[in-house]
PDB file of C-alpha atoms in Angstrom:
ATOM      1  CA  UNK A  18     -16.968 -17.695  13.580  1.00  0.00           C
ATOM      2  CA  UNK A  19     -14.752 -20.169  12.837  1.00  0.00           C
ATOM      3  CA  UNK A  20     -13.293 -18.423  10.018  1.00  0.00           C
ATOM      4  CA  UNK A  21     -12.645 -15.786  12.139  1.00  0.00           C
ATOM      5  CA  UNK A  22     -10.603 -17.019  14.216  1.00  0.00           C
ATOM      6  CA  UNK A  23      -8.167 -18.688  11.654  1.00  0.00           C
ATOM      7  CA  UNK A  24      -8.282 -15.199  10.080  1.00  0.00           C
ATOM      8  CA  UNK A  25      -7.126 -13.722  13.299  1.00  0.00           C
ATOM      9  CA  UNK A  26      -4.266 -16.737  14.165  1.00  0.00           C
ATOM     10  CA  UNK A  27      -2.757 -16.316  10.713  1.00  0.00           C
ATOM     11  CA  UNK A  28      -2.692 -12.718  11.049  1.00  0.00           C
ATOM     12  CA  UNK A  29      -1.008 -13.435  14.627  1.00  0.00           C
ATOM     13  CA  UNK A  30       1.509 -16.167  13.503  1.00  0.00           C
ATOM     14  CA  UNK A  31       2.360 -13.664  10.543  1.00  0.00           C
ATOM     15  CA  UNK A  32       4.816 -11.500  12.711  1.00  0.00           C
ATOM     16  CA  UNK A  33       4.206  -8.573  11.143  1.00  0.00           C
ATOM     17  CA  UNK A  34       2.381  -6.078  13.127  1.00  0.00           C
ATOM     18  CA  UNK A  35       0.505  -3.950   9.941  1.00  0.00           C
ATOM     19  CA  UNK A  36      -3.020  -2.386  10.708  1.00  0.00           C
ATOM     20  CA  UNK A  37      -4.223  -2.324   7.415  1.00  0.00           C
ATOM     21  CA  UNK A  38      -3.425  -6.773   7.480  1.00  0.00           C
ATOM     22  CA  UNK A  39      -7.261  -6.367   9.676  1.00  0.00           C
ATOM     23  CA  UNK A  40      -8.665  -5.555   6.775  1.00  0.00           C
ATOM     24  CA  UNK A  41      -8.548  -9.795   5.867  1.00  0.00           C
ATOM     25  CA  UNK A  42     -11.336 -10.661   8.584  1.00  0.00           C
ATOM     26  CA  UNK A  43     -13.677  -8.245   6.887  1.00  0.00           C
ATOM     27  CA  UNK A  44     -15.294 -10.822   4.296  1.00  0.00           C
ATOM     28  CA  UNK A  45     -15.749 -13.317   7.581  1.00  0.00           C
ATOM     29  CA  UNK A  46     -17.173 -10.481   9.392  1.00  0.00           C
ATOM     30  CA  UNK A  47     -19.670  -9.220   6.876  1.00  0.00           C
ATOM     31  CA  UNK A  48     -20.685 -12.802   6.548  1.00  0.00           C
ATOM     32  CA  UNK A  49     -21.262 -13.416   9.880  1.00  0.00           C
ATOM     33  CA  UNK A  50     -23.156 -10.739  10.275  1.00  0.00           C
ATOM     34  CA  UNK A  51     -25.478 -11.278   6.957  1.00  0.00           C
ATOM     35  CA  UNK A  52     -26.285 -14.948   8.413  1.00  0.00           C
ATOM     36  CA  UNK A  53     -27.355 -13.421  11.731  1.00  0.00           C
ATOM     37  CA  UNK A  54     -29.593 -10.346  10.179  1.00  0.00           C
ATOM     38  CA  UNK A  55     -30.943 -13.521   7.814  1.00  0.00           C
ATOM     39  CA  UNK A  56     -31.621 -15.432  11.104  1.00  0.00           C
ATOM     40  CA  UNK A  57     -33.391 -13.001  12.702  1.00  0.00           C
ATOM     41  CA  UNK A  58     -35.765 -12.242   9.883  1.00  0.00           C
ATOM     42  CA  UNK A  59     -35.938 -15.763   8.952  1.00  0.00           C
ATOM     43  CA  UNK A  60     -37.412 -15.995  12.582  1.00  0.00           C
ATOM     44  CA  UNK A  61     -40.184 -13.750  11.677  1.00  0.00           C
ATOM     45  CA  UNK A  62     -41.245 -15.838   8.753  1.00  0.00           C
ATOM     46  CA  UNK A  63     -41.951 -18.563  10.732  1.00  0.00           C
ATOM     47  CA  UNK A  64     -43.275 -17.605  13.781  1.00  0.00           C
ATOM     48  CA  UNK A  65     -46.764 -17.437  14.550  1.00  0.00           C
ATOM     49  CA  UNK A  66     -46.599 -13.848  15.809  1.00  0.00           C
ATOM     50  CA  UNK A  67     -43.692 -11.610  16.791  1.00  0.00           C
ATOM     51  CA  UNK A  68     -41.513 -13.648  18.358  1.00  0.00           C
ATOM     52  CA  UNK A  69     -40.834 -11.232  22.086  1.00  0.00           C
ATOM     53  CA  UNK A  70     -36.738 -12.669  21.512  1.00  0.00           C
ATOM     54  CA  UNK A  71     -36.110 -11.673  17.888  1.00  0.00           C
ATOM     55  CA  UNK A  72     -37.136  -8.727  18.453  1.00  0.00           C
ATOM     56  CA  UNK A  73     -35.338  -6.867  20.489  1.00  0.00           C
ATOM     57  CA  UNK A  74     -32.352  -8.757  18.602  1.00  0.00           C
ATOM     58  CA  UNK A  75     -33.401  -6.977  15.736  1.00  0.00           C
ATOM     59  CA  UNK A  76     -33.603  -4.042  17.047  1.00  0.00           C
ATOM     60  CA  UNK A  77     -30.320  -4.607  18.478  1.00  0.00           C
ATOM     61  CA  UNK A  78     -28.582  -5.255  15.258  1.00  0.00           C
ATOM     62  CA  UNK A  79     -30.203  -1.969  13.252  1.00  0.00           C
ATOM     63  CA  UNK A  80     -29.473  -0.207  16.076  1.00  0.00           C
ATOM     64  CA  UNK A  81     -25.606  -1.077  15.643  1.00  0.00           C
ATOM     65  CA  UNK A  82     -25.925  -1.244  11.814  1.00  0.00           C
ATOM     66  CA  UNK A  83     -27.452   2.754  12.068  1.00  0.00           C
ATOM     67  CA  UNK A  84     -24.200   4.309  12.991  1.00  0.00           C
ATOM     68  CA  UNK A  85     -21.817   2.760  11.078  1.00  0.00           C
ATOM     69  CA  UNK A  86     -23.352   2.746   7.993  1.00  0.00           C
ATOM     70  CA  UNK A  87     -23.780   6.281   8.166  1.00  0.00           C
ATOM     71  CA  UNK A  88     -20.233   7.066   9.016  1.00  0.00           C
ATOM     72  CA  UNK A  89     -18.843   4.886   5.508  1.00  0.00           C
ATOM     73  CA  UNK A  90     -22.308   6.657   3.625  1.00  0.00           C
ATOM     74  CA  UNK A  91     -20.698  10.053   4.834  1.00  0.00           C
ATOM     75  CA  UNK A  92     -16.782   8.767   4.399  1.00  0.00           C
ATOM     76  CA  UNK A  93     -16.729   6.976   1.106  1.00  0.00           C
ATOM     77  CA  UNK A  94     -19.462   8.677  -1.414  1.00  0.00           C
ATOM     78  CA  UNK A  95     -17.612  10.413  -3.386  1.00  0.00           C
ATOM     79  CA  UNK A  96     -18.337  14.305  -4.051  1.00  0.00           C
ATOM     80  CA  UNK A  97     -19.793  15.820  -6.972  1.00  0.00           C
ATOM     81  CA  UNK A  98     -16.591  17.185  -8.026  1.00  0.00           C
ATOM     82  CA  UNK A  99     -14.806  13.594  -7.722  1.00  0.00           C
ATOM     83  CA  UNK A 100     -17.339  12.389  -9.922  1.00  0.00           C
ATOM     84  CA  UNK A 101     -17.054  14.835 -12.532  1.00  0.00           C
ATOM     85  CA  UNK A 102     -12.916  14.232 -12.243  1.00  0.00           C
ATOM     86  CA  UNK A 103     -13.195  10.776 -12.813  1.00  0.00           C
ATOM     87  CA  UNK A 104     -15.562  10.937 -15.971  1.00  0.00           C
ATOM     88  CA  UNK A 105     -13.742  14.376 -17.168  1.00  0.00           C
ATOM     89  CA  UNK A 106     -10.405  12.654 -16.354  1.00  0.00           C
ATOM     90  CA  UNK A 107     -10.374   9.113 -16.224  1.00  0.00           C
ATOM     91  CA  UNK A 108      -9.043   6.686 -13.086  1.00  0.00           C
ATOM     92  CA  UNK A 109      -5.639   8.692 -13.231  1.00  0.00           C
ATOM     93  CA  UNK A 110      -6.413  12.094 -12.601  1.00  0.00           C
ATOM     94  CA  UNK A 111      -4.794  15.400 -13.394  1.00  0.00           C
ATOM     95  CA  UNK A 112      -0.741  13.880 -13.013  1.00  0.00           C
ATOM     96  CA  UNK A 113       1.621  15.201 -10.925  1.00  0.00           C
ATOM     97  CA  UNK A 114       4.616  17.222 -11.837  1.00  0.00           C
ATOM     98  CA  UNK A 115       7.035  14.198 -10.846  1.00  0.00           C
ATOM     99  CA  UNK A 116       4.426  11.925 -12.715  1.00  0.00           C
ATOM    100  CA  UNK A 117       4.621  14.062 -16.099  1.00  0.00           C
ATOM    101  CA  UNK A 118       8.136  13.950 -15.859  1.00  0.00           C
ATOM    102  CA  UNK A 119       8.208  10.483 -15.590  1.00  0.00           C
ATOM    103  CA  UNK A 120       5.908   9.793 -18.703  1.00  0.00           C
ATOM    104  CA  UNK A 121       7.950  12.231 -20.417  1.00  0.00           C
ATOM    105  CA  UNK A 122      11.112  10.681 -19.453  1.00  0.00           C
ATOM    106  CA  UNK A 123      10.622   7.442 -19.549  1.00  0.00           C
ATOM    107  CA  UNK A 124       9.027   4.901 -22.213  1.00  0.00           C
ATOM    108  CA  UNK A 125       5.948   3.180 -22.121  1.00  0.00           C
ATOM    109  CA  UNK A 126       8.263  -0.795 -20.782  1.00  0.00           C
ATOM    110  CA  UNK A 127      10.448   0.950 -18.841  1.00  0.00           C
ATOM    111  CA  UNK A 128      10.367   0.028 -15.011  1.00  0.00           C
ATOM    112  CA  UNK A 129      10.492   2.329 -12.207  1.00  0.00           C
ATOM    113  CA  UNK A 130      10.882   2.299  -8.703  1.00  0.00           C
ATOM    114  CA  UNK A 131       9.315   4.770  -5.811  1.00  0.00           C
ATOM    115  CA  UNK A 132      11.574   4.834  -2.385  1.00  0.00           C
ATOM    116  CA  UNK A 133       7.991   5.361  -0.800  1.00  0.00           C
ATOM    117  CA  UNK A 134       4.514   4.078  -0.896  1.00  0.00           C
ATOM    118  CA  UNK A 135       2.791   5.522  -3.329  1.00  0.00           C
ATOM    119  CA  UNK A 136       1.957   2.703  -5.951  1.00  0.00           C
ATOM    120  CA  UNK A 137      -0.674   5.677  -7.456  1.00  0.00           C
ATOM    121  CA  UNK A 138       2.780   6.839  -9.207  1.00  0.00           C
ATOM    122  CA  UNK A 139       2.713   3.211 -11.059  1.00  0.00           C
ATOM    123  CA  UNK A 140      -1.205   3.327 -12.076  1.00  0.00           C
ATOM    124  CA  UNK A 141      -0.943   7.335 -13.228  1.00  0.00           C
ATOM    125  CA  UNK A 142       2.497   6.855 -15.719  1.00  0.00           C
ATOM    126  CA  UNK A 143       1.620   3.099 -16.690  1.00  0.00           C
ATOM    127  CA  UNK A 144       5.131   2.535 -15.542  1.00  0.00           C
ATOM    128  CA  UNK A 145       5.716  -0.802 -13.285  1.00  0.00           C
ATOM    129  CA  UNK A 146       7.726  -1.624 -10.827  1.00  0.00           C
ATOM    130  CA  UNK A 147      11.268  -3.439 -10.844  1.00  0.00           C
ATOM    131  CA  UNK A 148       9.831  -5.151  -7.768  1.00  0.00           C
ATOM    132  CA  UNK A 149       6.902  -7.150  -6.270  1.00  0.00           C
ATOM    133  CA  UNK A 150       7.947  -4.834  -3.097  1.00  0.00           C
ATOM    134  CA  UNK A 151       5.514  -2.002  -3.669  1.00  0.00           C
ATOM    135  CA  UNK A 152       5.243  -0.844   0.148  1.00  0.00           C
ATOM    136  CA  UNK A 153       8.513  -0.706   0.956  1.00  0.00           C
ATOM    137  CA  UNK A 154       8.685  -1.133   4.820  1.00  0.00           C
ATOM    138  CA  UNK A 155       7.674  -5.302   4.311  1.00  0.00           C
ATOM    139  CA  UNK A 156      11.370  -5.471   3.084  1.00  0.00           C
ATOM    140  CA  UNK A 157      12.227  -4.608   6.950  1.00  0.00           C
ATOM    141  CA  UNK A 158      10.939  -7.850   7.838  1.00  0.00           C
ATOM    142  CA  UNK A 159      11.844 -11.214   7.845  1.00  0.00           C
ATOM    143  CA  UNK A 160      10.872 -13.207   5.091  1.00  0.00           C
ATOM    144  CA  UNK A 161      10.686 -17.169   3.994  1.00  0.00           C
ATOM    145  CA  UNK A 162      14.171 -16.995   2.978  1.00  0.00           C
ATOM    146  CA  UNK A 163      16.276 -14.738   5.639  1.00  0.00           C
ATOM    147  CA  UNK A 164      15.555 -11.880   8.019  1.00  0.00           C
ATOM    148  CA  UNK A 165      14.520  -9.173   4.929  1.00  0.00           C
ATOM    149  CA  UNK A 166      13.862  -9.007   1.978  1.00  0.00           C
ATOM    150  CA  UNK A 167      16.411  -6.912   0.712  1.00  0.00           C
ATOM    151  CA  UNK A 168      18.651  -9.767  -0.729  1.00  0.00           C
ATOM    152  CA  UNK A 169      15.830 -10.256  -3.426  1.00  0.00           C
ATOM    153  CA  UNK A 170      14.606  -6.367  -3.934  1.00  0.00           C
ATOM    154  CA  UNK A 171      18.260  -6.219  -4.705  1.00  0.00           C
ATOM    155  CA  UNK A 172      18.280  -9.137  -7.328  1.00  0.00           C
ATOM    156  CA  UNK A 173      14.967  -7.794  -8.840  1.00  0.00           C
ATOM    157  CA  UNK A 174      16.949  -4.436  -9.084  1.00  0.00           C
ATOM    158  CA  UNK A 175      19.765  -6.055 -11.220  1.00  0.00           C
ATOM    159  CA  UNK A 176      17.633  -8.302 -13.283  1.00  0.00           C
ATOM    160  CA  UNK A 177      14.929  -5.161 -14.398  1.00  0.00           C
ATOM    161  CA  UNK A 178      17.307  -2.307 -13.623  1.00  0.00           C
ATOM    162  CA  UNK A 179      14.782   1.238 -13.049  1.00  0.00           C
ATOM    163  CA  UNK A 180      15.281   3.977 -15.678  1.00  0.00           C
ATOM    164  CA  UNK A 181      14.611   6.603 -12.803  1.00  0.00           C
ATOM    165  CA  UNK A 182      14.097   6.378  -8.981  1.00  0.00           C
ATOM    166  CA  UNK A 183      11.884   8.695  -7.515  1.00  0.00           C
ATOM    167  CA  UNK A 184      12.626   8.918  -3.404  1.00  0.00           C
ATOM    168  CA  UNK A 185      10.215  10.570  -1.273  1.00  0.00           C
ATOM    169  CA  UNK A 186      12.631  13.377   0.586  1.00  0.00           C
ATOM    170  CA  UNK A 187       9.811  13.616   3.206  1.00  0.00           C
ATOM    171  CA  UNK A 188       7.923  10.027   3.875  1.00  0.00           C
ATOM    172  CA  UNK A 189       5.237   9.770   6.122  1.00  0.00           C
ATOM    173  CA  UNK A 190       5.791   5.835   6.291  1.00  0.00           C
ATOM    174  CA  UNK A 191       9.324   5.391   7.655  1.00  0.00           C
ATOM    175  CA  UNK A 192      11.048   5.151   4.508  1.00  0.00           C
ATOM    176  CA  UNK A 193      13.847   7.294   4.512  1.00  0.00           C
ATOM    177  CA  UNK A 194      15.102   9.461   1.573  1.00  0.00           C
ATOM    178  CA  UNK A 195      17.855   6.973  -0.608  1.00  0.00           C
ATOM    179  CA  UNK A 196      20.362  10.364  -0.599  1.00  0.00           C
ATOM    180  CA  UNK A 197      20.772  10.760   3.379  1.00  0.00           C
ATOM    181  CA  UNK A 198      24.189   9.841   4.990  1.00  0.00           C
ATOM    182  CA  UNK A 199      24.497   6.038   5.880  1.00  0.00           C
ATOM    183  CA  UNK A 200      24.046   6.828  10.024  1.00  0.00           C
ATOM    184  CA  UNK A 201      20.837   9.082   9.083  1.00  0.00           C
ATOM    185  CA  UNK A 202      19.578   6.488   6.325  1.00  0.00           C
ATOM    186  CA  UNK A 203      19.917   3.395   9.097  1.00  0.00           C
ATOM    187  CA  UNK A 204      18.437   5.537  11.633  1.00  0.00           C
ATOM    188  CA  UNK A 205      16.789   3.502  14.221  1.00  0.00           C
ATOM    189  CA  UNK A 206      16.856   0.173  12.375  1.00  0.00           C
ATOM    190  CA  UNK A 207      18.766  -2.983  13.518  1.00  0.00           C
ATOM    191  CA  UNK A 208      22.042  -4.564  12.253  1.00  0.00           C
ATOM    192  CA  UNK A 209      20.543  -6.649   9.249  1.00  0.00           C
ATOM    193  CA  UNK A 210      17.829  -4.165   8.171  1.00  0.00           C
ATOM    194  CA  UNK A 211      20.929  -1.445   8.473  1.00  0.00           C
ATOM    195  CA  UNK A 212      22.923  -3.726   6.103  1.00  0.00           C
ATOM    196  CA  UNK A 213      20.247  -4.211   3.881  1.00  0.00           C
ATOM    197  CA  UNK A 214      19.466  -0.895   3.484  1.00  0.00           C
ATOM    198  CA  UNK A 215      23.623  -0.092   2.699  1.00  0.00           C
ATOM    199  CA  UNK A 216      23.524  -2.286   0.340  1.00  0.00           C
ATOM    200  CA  UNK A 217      20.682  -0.894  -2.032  1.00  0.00           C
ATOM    201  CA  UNK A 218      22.415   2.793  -1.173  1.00  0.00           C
ATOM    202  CA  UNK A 219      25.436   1.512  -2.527  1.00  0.00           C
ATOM    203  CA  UNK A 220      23.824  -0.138  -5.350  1.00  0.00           C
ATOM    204  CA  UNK A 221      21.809   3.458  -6.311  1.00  0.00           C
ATOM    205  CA  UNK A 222      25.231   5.461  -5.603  1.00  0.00           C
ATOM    206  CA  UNK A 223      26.975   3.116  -8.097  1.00  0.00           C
ATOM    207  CA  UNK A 224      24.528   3.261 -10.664  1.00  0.00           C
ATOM    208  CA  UNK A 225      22.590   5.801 -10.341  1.00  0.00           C
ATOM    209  CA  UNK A 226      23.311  10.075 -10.842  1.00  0.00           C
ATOM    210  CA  UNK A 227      20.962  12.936  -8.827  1.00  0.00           C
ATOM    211  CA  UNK A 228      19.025  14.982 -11.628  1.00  0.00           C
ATOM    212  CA  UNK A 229      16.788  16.785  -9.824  1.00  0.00           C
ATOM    213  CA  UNK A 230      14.639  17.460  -6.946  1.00  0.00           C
ATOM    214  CA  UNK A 231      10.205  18.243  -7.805  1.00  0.00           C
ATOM    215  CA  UNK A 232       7.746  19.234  -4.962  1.00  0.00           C
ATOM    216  CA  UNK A 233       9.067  16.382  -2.562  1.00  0.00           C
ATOM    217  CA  UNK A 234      11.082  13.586  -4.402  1.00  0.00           C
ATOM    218  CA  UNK A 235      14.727  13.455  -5.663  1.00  0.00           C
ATOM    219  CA  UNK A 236      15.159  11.790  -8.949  1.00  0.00           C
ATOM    220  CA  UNK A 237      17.762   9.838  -9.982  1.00  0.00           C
ATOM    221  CA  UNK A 238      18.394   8.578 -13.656  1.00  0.00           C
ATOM    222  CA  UNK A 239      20.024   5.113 -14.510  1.00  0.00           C
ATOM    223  CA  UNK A 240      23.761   6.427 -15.657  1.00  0.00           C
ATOM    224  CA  UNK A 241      24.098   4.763 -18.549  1.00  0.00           C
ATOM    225  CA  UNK A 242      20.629   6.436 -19.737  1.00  0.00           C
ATOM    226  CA  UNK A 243      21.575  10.042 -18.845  1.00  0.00           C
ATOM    227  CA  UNK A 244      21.268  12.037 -21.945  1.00  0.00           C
ATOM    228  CA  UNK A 245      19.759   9.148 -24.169  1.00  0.00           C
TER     229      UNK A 245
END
């Protein structure tokens, strides 16, 4: 319980207001409720006869158990045809059209960078990323050092420069396509996110030449590697 509730102030005292960070309290959760499932059968063990308390308590707990163990049962097993993917196919999958071009444009310890979340565009090319910033958005908010964290995504930038940028033309997570206009690409942001963002725009402008757009991402190609 105690554990818990640190979990919960940290997440709290974090500032940053991302459901999946709930996800942390799980392990104290789960072990909470192994030591009070153990409890209540350990009560059994050593009581004369059924103890009238544990159970109902029991009861209780399978009761609640029931439900939502059925719902992750139902949720997560994966299908027959998932299974036969992943042994047919490996971890990765069939690839993508932007993902083929990107092992076919790209070599093997070249970097990369996605304008979106989709780190499965990493893991499928065996590409990496310029940046310890895979979900994008956590550069919105302030950091140890300033107010964002676009100061240092730009510095990773220049130190491991991307052969290609891939930006998602049509995020679902609030990261807006790298080629809109300035107004449209601060949309709805305040004054040092807006600057931040201006800043890696310019930096991609500068550097940086359209090639082409597949399904929903524009790709860009490092200047000085177009036609190499």
């Amino acid at each position: 319980q105690i554990t818990i509730i640190l979990d919960l102030a940290f997440l709290s005292i974090s500032g940053k207001n991302f459901g999946h960070y709930f996800q942390i309290p799980i392990l104290s959760m789960s072990a909470s409720a192994a030591y009070l499932f153990t409890q209540i059968l350990d009560a059994f063990h050593k009581s004369k006869g059924i103890d009238r308390l544990a159970v109902p308590a029991l009861t209780t707990v399978l009761l609640l158990m029931a439900p939502w163990s059925l719902r992750i049962i139902s949720g997560e097993l994966p299908s027959q045809k998932d299974i036969q993917v992943l042994i047919t196919q490996g971890v990765s999958g069939n690839p993508t059209k932007l993902e083929r071009y990107i092992m076919e444009n790209t070599n093997s310890d070249d970097s990369i960078l996605v304008w979106s979340y989709d780190p499965s565009i990493y893991l499928v090319t065996s590409r990496r990323s310029p940046s310890r910033y895979l979900f994008l958005r956590h550069l919105y908010t302030p950091t140890i050092d300033g107010n964002s964290g676009f100061d240092e995504f730009l510095s990773e930038l220049e130190n491991d420069p991307p052969t290609l940028i891939a930006s998602n033309i049509d995020s679902s997570h609030g990261i807006l396509d790298i080629g809109l206009s300035v107004d449209d690409f601060c949309h709805d942001t305040s004054v040092d996110v807006c600057e931040g963002l201006s800043t890696i725009k310019n930096y991609v402008e500068q550097n940086y030449g359209y090639v082409q757009t597949i399904d929903r991402w524009a790709v860009y190609q490092r200047v000085n590697d177009t036609g190499g």
